[in-house]
XYZ file of C-alpha atoms in Angstrom:
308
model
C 139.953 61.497 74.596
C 139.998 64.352 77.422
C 137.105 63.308 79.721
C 137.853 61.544 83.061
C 141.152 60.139 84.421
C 144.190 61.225 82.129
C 146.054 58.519 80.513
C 149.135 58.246 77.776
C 150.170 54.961 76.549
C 152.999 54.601 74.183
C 152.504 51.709 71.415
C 154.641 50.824 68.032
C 153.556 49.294 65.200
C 154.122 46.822 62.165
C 155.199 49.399 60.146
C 157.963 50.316 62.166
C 159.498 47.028 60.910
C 158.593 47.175 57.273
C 155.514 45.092 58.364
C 153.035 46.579 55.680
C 151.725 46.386 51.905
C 154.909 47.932 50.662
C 156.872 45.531 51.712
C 159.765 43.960 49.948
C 159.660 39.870 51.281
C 160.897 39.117 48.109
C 164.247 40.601 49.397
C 164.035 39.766 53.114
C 162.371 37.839 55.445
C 160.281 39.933 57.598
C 159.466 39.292 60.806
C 156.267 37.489 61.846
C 154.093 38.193 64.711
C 155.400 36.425 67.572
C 159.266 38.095 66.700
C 156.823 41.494 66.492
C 155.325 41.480 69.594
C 158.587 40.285 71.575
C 160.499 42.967 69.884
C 158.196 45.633 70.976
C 157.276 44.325 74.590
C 161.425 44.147 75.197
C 162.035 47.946 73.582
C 159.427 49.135 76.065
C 156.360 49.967 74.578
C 153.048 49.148 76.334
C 151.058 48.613 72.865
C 151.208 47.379 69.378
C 149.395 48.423 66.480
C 147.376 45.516 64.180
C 149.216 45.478 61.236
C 147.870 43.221 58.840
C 144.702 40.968 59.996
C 145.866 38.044 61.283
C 149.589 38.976 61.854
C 148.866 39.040 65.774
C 146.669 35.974 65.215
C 142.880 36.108 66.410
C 140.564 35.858 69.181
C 142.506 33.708 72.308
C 146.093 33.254 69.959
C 145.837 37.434 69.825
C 145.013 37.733 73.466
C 147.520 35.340 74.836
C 150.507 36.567 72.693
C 149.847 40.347 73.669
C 149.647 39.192 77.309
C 152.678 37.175 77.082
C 154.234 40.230 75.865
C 152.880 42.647 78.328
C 150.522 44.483 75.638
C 147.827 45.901 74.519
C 146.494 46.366 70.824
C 146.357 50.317 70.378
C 144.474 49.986 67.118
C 145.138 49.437 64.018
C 144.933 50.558 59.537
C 141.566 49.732 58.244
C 141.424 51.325 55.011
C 138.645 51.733 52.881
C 137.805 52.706 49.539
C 135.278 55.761 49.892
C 135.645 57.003 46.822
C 134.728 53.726 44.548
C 131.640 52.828 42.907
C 128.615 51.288 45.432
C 129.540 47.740 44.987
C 132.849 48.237 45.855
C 132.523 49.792 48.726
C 129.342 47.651 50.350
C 132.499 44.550 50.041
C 134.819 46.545 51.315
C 132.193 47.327 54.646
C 132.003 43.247 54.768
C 135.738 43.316 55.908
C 135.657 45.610 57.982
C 132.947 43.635 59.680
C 135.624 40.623 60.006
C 138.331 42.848 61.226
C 135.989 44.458 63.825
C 135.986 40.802 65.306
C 139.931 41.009 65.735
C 139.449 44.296 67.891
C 136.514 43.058 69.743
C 138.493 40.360 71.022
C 141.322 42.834 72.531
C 139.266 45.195 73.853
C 137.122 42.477 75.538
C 140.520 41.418 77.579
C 139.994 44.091 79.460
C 143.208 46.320 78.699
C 143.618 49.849 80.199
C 142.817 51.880 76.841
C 140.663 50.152 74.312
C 141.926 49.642 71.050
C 140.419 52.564 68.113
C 139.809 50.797 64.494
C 141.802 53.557 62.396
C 139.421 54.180 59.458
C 141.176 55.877 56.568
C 140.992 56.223 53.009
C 142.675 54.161 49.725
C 143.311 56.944 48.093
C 143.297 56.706 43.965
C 145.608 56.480 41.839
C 145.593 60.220 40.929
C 146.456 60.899 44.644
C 149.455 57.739 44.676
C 151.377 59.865 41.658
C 150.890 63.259 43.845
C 152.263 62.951 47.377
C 151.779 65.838 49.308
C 148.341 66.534 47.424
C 147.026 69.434 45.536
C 144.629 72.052 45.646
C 142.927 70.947 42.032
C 142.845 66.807 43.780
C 140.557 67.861 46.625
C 137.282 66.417 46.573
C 134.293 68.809 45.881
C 130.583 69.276 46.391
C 128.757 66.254 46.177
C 131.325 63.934 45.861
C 132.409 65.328 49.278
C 129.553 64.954 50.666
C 129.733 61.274 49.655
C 133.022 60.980 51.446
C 131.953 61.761 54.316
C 128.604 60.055 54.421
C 130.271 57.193 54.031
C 133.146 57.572 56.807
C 129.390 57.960 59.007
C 128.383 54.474 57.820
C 132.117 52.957 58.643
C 131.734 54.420 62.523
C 128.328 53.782 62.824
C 129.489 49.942 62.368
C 132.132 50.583 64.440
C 129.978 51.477 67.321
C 127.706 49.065 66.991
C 130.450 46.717 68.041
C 131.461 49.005 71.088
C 134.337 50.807 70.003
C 135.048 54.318 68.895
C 136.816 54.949 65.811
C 139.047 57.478 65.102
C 140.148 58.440 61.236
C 143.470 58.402 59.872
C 145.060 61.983 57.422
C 147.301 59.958 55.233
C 149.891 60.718 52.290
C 148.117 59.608 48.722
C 144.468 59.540 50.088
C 141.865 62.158 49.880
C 142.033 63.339 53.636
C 146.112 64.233 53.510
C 146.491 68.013 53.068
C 145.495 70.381 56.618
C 142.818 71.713 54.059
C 141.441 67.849 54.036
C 141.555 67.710 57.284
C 139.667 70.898 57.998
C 136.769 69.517 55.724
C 137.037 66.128 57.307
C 136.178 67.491 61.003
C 133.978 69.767 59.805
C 131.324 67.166 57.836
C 132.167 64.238 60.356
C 131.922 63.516 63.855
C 134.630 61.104 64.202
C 137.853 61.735 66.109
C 141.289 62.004 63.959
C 144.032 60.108 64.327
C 146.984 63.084 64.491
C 149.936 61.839 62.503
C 153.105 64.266 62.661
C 154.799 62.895 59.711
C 152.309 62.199 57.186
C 151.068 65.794 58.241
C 154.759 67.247 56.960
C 154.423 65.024 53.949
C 150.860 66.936 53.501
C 152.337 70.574 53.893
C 151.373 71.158 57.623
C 152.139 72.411 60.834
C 152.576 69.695 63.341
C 152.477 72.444 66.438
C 150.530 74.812 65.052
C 147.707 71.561 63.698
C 147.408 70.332 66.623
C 146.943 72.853 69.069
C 143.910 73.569 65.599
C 142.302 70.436 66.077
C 143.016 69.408 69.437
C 139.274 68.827 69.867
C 138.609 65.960 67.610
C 142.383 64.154 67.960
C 141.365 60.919 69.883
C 144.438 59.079 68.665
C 148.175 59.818 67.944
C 151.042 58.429 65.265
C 153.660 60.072 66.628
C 156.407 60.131 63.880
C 159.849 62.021 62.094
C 159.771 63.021 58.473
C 162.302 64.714 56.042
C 160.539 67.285 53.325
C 163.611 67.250 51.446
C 163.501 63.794 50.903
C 160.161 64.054 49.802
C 161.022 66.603 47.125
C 163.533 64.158 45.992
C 160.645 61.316 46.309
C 158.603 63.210 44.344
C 160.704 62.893 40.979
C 160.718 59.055 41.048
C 158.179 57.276 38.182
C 156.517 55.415 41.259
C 156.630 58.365 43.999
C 154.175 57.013 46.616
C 156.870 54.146 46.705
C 159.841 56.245 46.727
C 158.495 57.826 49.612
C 158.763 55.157 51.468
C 161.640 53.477 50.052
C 163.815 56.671 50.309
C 162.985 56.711 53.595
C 161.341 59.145 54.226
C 160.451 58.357 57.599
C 163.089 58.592 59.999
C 163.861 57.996 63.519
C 162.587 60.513 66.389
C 164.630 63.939 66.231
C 166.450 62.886 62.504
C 163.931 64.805 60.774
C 161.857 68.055 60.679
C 159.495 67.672 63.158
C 160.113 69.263 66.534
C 159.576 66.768 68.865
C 160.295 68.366 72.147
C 157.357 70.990 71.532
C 154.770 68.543 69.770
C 155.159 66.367 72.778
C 155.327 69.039 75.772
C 152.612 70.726 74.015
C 150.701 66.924 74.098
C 151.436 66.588 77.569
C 150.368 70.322 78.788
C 147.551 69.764 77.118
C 146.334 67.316 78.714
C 145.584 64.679 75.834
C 144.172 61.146 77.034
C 145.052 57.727 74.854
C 147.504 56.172 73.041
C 150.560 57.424 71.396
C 151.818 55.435 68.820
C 155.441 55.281 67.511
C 155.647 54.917 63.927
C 158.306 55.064 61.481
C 157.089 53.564 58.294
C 160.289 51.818 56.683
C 160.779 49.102 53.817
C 163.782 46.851 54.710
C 165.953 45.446 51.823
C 168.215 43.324 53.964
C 169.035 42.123 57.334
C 171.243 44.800 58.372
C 167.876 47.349 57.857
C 165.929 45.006 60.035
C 168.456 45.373 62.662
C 168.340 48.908 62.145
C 164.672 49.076 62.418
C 164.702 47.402 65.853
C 167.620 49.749 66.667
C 165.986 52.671 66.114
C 162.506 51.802 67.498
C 164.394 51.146 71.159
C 165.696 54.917 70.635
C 162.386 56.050 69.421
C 161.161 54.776 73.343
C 164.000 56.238 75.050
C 163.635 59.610 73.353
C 160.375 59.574 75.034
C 161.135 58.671 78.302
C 161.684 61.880 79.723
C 157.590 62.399 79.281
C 156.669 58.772 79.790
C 158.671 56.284 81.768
């Protein structure tokens, strides 16, 4: 978003906290919404992603507990299966229609950026056992051209309910490699959702890709990553998993990613939205909850010298 008054609003997410399918609450107890949003109000951040539907509650329970919190929902993961047979993807349009309601709810509070449904892709299974893609997994010709036909139909609902969407490059899905991405923003007209990390994960740039696509990014998941991890990821039997579980993910400045230019470049450039903190983590105990928390309060003091 670059048109009219300039604003950056920093926002954490679910994820964060090991707050996703990947979770292991068979190991810990994770925490629920309420803990979420106090958690993230207290660190400092002015938004929260979704997470899971319902997590945050709905309609008046969502809007109170993100005002009692001082925040506002950024957006949130709505993935869906593009590449699947008809049938599968018409039901998968139906809950996107229900979790359109959840937005429409936040963004009718009134809040100073509206929230962007993040559209992205499931990904197969071919794509799960291959993070970092492949040349020889990128979708071709007309099944292409069904990919991104269909990403039209998901915005086109999206609009119809007043909000913009904005698409999600993601490790194990068919938009994850800068190659994807290039094809993506070339046979779409919806904005992308920049993600530093999963961009590493992918083989990018994070400077160089963004100053690329600058354009089109109408969102931002601002996030660490370590390829050598990855590489070691890679190896496991279940490597999507292991990508997460090694963590992968790390906090702001632990990784490869050079924050200080991604950001000053963000600011100089005059980008308008949200910026989302992620660091995508599976807790196995207590203590790694704790450290979660711990290291999304750094995460918003790294950034402070941008945004107070």
């Amino acid at each position: 978003m670059r048109k009219g008054t300039r604003v950056i609003r920093i926002a954490n997410a679910p994820v964060s906290y090991g707050v996703f399918e990947l979770a292991r609450p068979d190991l810990v107890a994770l925490p629920d919404g309420e803990e979420l949003a106090a958690w993230i109000g207290e660190a400092g951040y002015q938004g929260i992603d979704l997470g899971p539907v319902g997590l945050l509650g709905r309609g008046e329970e969502l809007v109170d507990r993100l005002r009692r919190h001082g925040l506002e929902l950024a957006g949130g993961w709505v993935d869906l299966p593009f590449t699947a047979d008809q049938e599968t993807f018409d039901a998968a349009l139906a809950g996107l229609d229900d979790t359109l309601d959840v937005f429409v709810a936040a963004a009718e509070a009134g809040p100073a950026l509206a929230p962007l449904p993040t559209l992205a892709d499931a990904g197969s299974a071919e794509r799960r056992a291959r993070p970092g893609g492949a040349p020889e997994l990128m979708l071709q010709g007309a099944d292409w051209d069904r990919f991104a036909a269909r990403v039209g139909i998901a915005a086109q609902r999206v609009r119809a309910r007043g909000l913009e969407p904005t698409f999600h490059h993601h490790a194990c899905t068919h938009v994850e490699t800068p190659a994807e991405v290039d094809a993506f923003l070339a046979s779409t007209d919806v904005g992308l959702t920049f993600d530093s990390g999963h961009l590493l994960i992918g083989g990018g740039d994070p400077l160089a890709d963004y100053r690329r696509w600058k354009d089109r990014i109408n969102h931002l998941h601002l996030k660490d990553a370590r390829t050598r991890v990855l590489a070691e990821a890679m190896e496991a039997d279940d490597p999507m998993r292991s990508v997460w579980e090694k963590r992968v993910f790390v906090a702001l400045g632990e990784g490869d990613l050079d924050m200080d230019a991604l950001v000053q470049e963000i600011v100089d450039d005059g980008y308008s939205g949200w910026l989302v903190v992620e660091q995508d983590v599976v807790p196995r105990s207590i203590e790694e909850i704790d450290r979660a928390r711990t290291d999304q309060v750094a995460n918003r003091e790294a950034l402070r010298r941008w945004f107070a």
